[in-house]
CSV table of N, CA, C and O in Angstrom, one decimal:
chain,number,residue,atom,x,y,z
R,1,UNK,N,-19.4,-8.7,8.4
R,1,UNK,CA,-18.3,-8.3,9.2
R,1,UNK,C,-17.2,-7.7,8.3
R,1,UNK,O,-16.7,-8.2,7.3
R,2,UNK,N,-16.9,-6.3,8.8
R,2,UNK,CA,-15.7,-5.8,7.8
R,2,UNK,C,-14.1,-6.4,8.0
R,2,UNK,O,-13.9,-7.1,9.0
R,3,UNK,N,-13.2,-6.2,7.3
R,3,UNK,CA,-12.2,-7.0,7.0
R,3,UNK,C,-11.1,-6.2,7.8
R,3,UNK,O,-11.1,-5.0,7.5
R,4,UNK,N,-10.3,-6.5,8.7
R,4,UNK,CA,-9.1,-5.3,9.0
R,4,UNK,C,-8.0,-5.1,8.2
R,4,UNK,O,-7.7,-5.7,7.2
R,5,UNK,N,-7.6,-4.3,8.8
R,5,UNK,CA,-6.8,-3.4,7.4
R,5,UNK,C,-5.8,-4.5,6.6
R,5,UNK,O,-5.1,-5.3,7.2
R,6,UNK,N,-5.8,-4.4,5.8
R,6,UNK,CA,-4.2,-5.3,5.0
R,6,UNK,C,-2.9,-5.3,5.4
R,6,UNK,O,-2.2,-4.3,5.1
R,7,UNK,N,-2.6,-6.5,6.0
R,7,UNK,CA,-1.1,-6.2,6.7
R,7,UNK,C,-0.2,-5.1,5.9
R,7,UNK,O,0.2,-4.2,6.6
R,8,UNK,N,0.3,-5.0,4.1
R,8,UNK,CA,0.7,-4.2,3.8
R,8,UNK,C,0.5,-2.7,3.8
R,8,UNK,O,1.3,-1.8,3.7
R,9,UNK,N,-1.0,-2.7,3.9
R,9,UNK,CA,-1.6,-1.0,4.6
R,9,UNK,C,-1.1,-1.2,6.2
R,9,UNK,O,-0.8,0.0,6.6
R,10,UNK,N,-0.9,-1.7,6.8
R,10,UNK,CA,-0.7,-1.6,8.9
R,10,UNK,C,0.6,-1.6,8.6
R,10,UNK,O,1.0,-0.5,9.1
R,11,UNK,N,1.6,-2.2,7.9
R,11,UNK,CA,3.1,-2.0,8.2
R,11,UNK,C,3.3,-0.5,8.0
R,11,UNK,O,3.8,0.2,8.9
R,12,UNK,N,2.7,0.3,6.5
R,12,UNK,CA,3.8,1.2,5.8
R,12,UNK,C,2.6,2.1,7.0
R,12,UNK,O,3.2,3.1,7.5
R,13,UNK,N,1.7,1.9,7.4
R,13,UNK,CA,1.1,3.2,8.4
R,13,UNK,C,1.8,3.1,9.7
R,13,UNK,O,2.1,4.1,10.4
R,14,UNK,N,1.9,2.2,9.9
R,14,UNK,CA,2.9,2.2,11.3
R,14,UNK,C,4.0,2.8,11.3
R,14,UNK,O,4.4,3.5,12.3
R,15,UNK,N,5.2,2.4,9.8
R,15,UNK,CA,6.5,2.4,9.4
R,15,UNK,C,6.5,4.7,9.2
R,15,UNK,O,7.3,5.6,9.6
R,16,UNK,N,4.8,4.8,8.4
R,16,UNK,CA,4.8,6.6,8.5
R,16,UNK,C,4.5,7.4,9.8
R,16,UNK,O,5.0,8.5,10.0
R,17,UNK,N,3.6,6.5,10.9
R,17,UNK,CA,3.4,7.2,11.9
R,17,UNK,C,4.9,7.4,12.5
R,17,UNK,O,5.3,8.5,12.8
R,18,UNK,N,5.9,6.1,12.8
R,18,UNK,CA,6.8,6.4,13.6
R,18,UNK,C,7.7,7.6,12.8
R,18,UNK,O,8.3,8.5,13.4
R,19,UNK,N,7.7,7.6,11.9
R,19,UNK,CA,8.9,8.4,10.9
R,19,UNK,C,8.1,9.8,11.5
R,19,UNK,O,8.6,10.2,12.5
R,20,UNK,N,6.8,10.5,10.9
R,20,UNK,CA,6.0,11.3,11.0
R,20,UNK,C,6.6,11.7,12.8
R,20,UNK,O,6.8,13.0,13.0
R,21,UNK,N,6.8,11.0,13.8
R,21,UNK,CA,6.9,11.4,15.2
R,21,UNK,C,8.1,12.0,15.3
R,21,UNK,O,8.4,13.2,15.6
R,22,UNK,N,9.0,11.1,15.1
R,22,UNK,CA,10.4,11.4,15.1
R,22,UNK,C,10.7,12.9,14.5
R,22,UNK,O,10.9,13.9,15.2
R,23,UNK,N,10.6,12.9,13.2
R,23,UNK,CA,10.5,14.2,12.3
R,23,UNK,C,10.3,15.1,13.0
R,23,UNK,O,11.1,15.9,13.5
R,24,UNK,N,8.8,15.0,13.0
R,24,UNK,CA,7.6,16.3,14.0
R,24,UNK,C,8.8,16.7,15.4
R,24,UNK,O,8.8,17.8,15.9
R,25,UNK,N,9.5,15.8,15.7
R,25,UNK,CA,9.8,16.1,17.2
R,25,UNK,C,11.3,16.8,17.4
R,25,UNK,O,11.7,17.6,18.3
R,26,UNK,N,11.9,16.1,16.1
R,26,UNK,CA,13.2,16.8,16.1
R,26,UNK,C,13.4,18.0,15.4
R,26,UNK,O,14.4,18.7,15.6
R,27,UNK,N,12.1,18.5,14.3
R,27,UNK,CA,11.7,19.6,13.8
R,27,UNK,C,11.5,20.6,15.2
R,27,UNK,O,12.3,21.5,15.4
R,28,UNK,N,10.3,20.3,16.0
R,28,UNK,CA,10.2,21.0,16.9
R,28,UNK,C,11.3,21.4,17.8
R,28,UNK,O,11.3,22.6,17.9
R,29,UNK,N,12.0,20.9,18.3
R,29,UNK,CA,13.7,20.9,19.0
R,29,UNK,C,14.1,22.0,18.4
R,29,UNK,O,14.5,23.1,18.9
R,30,UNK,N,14.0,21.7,16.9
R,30,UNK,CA,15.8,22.4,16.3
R,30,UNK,C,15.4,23.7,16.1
R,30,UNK,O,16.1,24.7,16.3
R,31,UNK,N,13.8,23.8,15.7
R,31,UNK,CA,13.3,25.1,15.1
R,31,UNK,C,12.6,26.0,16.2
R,31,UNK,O,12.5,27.2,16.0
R,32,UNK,N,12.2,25.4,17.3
R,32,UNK,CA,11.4,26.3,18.7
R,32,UNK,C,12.7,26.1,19.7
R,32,UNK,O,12.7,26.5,20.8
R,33,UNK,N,13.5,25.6,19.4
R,33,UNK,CA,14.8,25.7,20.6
R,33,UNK,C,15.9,25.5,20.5
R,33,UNK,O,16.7,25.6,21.5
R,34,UNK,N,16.5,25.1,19.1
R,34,UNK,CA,18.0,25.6,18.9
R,34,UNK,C,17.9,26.7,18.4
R,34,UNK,O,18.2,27.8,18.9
R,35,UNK,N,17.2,26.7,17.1
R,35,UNK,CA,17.4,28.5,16.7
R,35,UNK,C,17.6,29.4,16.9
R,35,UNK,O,18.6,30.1,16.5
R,36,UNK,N,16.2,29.6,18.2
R,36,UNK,CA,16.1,30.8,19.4
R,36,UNK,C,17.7,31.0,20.2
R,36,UNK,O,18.4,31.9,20.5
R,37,UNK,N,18.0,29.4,20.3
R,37,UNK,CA,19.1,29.6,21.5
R,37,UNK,C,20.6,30.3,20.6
R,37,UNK,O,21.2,31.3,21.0
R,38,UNK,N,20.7,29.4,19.5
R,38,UNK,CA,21.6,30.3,18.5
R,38,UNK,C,21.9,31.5,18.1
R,38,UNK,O,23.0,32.0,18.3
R,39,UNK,N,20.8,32.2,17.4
R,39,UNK,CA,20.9,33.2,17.1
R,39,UNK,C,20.0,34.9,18.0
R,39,UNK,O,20.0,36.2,17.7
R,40,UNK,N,19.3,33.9,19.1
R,40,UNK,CA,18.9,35.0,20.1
R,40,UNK,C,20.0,35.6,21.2
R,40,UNK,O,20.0,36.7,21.9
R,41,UNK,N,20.9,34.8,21.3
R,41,UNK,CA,21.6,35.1,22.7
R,41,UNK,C,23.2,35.2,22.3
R,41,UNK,O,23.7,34.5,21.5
R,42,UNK,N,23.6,36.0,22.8
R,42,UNK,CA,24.7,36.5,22.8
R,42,UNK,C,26.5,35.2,22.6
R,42,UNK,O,26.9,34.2,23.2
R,43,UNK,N,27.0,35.7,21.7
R,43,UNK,CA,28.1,34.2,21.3
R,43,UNK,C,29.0,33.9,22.7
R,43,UNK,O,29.5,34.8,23.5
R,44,UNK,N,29.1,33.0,22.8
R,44,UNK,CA,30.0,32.2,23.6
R,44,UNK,C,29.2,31.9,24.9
R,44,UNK,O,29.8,31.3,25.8
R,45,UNK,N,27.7,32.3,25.0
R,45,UNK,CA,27.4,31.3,26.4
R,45,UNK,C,26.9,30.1,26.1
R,45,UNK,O,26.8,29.7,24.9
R,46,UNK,N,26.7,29.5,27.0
R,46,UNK,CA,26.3,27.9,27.4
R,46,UNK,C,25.5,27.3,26.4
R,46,UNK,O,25.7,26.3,25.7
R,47,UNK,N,24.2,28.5,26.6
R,47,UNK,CA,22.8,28.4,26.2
R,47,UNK,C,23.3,28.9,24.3
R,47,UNK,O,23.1,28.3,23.2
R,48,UNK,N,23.9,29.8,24.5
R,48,UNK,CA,23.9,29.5,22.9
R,48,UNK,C,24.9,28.5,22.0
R,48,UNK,O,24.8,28.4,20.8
R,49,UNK,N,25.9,27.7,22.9
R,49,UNK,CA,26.4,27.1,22.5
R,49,UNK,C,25.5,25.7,22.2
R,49,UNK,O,25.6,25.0,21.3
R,50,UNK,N,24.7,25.6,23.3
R,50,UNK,CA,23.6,24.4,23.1
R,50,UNK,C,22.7,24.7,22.0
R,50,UNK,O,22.4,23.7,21.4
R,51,UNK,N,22.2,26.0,21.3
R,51,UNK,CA,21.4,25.9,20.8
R,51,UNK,C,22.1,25.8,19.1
R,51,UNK,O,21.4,25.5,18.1
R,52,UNK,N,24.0,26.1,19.0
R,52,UNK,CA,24.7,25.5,17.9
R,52,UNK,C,24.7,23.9,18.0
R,52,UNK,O,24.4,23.1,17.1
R,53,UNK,N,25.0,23.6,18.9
R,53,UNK,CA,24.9,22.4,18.4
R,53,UNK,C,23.6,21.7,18.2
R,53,UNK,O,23.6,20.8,17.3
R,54,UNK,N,22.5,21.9,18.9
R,54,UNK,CA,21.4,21.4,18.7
R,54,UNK,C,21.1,21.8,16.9
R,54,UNK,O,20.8,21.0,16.0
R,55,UNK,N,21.4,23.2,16.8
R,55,UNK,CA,21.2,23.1,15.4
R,55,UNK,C,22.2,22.6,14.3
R,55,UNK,O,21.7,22.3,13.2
R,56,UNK,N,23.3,22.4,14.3
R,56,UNK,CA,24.4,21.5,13.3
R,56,UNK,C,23.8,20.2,14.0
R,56,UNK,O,22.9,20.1,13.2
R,57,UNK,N,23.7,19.2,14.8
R,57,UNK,CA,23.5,17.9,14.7
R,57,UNK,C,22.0,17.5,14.6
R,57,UNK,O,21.7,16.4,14.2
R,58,UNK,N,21.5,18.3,14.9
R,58,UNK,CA,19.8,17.7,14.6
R,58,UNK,C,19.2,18.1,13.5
R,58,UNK,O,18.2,17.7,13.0
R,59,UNK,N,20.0,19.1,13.1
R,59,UNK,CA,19.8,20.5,11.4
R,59,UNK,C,19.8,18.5,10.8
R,59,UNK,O,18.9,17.8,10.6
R,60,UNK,N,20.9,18.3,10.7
R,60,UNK,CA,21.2,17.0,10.0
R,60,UNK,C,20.5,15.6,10.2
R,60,UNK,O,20.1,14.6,9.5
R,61,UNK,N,20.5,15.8,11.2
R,61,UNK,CA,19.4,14.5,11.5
R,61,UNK,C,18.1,14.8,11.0
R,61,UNK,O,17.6,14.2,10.0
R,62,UNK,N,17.5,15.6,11.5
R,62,UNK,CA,16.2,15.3,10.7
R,62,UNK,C,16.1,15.8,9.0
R,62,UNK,O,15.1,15.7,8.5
R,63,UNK,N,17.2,16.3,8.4
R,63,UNK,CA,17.6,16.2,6.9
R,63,UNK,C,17.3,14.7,6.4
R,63,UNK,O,16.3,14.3,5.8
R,64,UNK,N,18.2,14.0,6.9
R,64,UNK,CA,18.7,12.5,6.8
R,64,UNK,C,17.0,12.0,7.2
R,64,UNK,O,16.2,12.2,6.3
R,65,UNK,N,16.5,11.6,8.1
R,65,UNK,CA,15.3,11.2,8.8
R,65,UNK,C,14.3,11.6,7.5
R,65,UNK,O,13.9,10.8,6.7
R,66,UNK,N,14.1,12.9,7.3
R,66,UNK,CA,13.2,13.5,6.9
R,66,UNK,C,13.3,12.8,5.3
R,66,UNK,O,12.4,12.9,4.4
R,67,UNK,N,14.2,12.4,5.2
R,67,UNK,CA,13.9,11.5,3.3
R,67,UNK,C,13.3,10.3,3.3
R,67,UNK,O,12.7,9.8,2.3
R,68,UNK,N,13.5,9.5,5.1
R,68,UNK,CA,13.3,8.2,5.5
R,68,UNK,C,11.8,8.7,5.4
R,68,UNK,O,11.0,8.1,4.6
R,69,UNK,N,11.4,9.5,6.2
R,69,UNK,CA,9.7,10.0,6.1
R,69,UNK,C,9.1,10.6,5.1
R,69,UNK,O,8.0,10.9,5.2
R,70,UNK,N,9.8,10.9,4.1
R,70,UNK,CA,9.0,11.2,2.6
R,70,UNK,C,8.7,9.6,1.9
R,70,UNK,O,7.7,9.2,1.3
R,71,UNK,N,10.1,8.9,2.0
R,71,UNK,CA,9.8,7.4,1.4
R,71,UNK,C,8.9,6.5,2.3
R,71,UNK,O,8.4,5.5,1.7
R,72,UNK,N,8.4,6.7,3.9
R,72,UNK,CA,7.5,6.3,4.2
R,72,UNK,C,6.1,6.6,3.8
R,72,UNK,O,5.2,5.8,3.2
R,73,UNK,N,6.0,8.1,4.2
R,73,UNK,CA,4.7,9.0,3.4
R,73,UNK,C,4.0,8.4,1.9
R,73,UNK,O,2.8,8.3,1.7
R,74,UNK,N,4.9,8.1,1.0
R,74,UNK,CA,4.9,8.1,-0.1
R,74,UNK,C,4.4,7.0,-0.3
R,74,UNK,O,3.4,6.9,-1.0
R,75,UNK,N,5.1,5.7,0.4
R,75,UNK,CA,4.8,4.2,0.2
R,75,UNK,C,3.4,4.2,0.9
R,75,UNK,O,2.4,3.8,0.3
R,76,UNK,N,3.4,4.5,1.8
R,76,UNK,CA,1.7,4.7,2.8
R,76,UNK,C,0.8,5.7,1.4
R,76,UNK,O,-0.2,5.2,1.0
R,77,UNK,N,1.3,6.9,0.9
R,77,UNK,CA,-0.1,6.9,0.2
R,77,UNK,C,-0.4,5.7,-1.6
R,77,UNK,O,-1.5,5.5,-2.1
R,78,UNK,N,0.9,5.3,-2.0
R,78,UNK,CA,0.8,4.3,-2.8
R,78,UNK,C,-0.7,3.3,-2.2
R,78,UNK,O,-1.8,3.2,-2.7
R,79,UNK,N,-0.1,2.5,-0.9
R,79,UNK,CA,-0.7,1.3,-0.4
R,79,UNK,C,-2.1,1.8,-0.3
R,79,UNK,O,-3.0,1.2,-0.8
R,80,UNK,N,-2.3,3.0,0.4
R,80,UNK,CA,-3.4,3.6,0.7
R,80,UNK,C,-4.5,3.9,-0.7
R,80,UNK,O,-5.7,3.8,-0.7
R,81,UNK,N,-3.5,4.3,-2.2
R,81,UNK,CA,-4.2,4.4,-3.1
R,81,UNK,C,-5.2,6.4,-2.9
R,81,UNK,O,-6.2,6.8,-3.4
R,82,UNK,N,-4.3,6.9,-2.2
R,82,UNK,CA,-4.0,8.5,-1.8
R,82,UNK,C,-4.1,8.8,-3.6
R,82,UNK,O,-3.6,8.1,-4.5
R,83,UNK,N,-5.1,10.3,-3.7
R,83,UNK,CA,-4.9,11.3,-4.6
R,83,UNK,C,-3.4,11.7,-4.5
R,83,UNK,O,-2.7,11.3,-3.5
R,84,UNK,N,-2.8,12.6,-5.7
R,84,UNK,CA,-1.9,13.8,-5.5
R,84,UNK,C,-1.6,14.3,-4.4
R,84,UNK,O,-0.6,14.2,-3.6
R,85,UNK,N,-2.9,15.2,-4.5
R,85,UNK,CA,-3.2,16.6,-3.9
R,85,UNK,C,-2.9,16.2,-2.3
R,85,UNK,O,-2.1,16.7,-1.5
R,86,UNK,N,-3.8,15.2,-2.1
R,86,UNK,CA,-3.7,14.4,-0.8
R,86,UNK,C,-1.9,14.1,0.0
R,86,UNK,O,-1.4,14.5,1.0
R,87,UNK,N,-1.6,13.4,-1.1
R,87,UNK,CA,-0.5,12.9,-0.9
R,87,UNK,C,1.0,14.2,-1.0
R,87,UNK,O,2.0,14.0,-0.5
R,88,UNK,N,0.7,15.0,-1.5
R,88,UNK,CA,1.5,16.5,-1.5
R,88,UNK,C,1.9,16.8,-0.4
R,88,UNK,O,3.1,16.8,0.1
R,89,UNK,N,0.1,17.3,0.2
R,89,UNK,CA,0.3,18.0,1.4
R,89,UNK,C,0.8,17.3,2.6
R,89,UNK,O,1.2,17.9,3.6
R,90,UNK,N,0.7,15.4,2.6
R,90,UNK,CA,1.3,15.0,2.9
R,90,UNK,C,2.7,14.9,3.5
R,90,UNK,O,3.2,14.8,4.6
R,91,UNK,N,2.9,14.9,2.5
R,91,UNK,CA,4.7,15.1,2.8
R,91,UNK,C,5.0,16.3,2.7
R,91,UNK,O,5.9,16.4,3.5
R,92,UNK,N,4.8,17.3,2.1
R,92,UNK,CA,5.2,18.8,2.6
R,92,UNK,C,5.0,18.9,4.2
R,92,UNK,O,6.0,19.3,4.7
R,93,UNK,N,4.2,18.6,5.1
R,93,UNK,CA,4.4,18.5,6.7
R,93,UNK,C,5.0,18.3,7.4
R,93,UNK,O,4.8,18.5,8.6
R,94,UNK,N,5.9,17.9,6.9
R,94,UNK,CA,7.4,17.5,7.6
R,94,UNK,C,8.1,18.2,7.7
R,94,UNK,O,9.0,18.0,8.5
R,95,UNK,N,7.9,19.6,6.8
R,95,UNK,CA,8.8,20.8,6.8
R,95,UNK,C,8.3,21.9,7.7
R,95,UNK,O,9.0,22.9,8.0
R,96,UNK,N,7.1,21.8,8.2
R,96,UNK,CA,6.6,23.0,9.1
R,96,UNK,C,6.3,22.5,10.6
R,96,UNK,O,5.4,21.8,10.9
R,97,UNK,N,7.3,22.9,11.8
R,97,UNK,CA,7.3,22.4,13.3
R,97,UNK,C,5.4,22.0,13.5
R,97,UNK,O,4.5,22.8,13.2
R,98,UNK,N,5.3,20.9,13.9
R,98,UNK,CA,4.2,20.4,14.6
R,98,UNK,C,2.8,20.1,13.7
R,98,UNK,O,1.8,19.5,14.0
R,99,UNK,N,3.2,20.7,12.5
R,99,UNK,CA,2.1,20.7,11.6
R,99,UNK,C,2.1,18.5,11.1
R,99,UNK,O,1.2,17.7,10.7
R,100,UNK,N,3.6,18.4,11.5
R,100,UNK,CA,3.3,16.6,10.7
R,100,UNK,C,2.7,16.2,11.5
R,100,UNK,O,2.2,15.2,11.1
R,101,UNK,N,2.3,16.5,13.3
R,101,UNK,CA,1.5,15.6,14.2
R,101,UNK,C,0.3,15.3,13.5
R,101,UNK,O,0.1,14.1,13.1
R,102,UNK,N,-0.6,16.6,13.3
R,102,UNK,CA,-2.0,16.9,12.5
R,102,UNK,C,-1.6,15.9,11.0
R,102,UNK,O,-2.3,14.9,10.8
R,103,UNK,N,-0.9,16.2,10.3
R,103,UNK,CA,-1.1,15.3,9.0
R,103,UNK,C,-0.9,13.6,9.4
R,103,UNK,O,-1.3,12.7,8.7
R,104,UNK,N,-0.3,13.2,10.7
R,104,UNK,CA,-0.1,12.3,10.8
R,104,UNK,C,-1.3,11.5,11.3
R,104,UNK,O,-1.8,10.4,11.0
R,105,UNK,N,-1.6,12.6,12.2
R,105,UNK,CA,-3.2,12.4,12.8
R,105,UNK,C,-4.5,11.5,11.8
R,105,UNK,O,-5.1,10.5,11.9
R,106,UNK,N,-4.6,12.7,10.8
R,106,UNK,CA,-5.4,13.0,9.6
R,106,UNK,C,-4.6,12.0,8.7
R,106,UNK,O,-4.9,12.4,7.6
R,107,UNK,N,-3.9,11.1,8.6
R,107,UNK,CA,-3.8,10.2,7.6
R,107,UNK,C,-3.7,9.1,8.3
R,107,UNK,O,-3.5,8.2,7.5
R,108,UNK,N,-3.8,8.8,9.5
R,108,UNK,CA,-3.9,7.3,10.4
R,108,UNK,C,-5.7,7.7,10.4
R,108,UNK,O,-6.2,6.6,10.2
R,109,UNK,N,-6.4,8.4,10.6
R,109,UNK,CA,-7.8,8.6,10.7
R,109,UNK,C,-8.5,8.4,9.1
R,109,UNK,O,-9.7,8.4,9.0
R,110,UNK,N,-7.8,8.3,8.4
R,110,UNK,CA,-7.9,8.1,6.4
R,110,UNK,C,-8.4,6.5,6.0
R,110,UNK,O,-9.4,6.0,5.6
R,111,UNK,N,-7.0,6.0,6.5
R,111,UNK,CA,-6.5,4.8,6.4
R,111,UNK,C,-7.6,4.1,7.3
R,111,UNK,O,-8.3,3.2,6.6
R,112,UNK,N,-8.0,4.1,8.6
R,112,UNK,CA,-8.8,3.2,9.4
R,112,UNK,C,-10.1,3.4,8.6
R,112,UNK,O,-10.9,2.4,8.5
R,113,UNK,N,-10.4,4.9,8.1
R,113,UNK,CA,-11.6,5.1,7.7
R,113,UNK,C,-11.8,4.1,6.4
R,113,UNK,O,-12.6,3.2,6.4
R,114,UNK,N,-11.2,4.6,5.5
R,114,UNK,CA,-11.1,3.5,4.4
R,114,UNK,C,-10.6,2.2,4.4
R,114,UNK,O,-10.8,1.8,3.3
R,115,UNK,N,-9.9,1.1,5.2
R,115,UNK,CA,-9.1,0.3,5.1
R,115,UNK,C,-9.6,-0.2,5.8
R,115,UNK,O,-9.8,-1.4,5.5
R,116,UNK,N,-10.1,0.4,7.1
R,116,UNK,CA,-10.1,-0.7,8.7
R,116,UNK,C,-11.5,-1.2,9.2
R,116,UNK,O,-12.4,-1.3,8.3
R,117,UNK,N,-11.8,-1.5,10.2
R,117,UNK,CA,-13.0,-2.0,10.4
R,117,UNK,C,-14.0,-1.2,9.6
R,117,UNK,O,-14.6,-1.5,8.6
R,118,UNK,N,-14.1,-0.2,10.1
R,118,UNK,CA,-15.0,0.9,9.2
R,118,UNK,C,-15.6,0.9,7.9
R,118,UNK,O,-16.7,1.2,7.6
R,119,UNK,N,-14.3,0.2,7.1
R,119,UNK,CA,-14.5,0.3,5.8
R,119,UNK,C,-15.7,-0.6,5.4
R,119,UNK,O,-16.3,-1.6,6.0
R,120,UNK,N,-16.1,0.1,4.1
R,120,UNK,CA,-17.3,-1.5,3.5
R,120,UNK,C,-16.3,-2.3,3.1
R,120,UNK,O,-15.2,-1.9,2.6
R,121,UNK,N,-16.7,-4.0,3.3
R,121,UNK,CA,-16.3,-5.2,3.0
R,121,UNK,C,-16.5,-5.0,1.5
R,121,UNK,O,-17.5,-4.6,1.0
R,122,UNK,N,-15.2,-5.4,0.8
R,122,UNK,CA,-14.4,-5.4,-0.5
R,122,UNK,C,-15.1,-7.1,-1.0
R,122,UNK,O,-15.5,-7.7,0.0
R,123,UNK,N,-15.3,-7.8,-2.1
R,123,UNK,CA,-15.9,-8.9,-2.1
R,123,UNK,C,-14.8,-8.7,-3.3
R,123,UNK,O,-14.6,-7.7,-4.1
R,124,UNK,N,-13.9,-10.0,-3.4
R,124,UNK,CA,-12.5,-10.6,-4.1
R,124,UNK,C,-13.2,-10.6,-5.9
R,124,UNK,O,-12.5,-11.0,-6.9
């Protein structure tokens, strides 16, 4: 019978998936729909006044967020025992709209593969 994952592997993957969503989600907001609204539409309507503020308050929020999800990322590929190369592309995802869903995907599908039931049983 294989061993499930190590509570310290299930916290920091849990602690990167939520970061990883948040990120992905406020990335997608600011960059497919404040942007557009800011700098596509003409100054002083509604729509582009929504799309300034969406981008000064969420520009910053997911700044701030996004260091919380590199130090998640990072701690998850430590625990995980992640290459570099692995762990790079990792956290660079956070900077391209929708692309952290897929890394987030592909590194909760890592971790079960290696860690979780799946894994071969480790003998102490």
């Amino acid at each position: 019978m294989s061993p499930e994952i190590r509570p310290d592997i299930s916290r920091a993957l849990l602690a990167y998936r939520v970061m990883a969503t948040i990120v992905g989600v406020l990335l997608v907001v600011l960059i497919l729909v404040g942007v557009p609204l800011k700098y596509l539409l003409e100054d002083g309507t509604g729509a582009q006044e929504l799309g300034d503020w969406i981008t000064g308050y969420l520009g910053v929020a997911h700044g701030w967020l996004y260091m919380i999800f590199l130090f998640a990322a990072f701690l998850l590929s430590r625990r995980a025992d992640w290459d570099i190369p692995y762990t790079a592309v990792t956290l660079l995802c956070g900077t391209v709209p929708v692309l952290s869903f897929w890394a987030e995907h592909r590194a909760t599908a890592r971790v079960r593969r290696e860690h979780g039931a799946d894994a071969p049983a480790t003998t102490p």
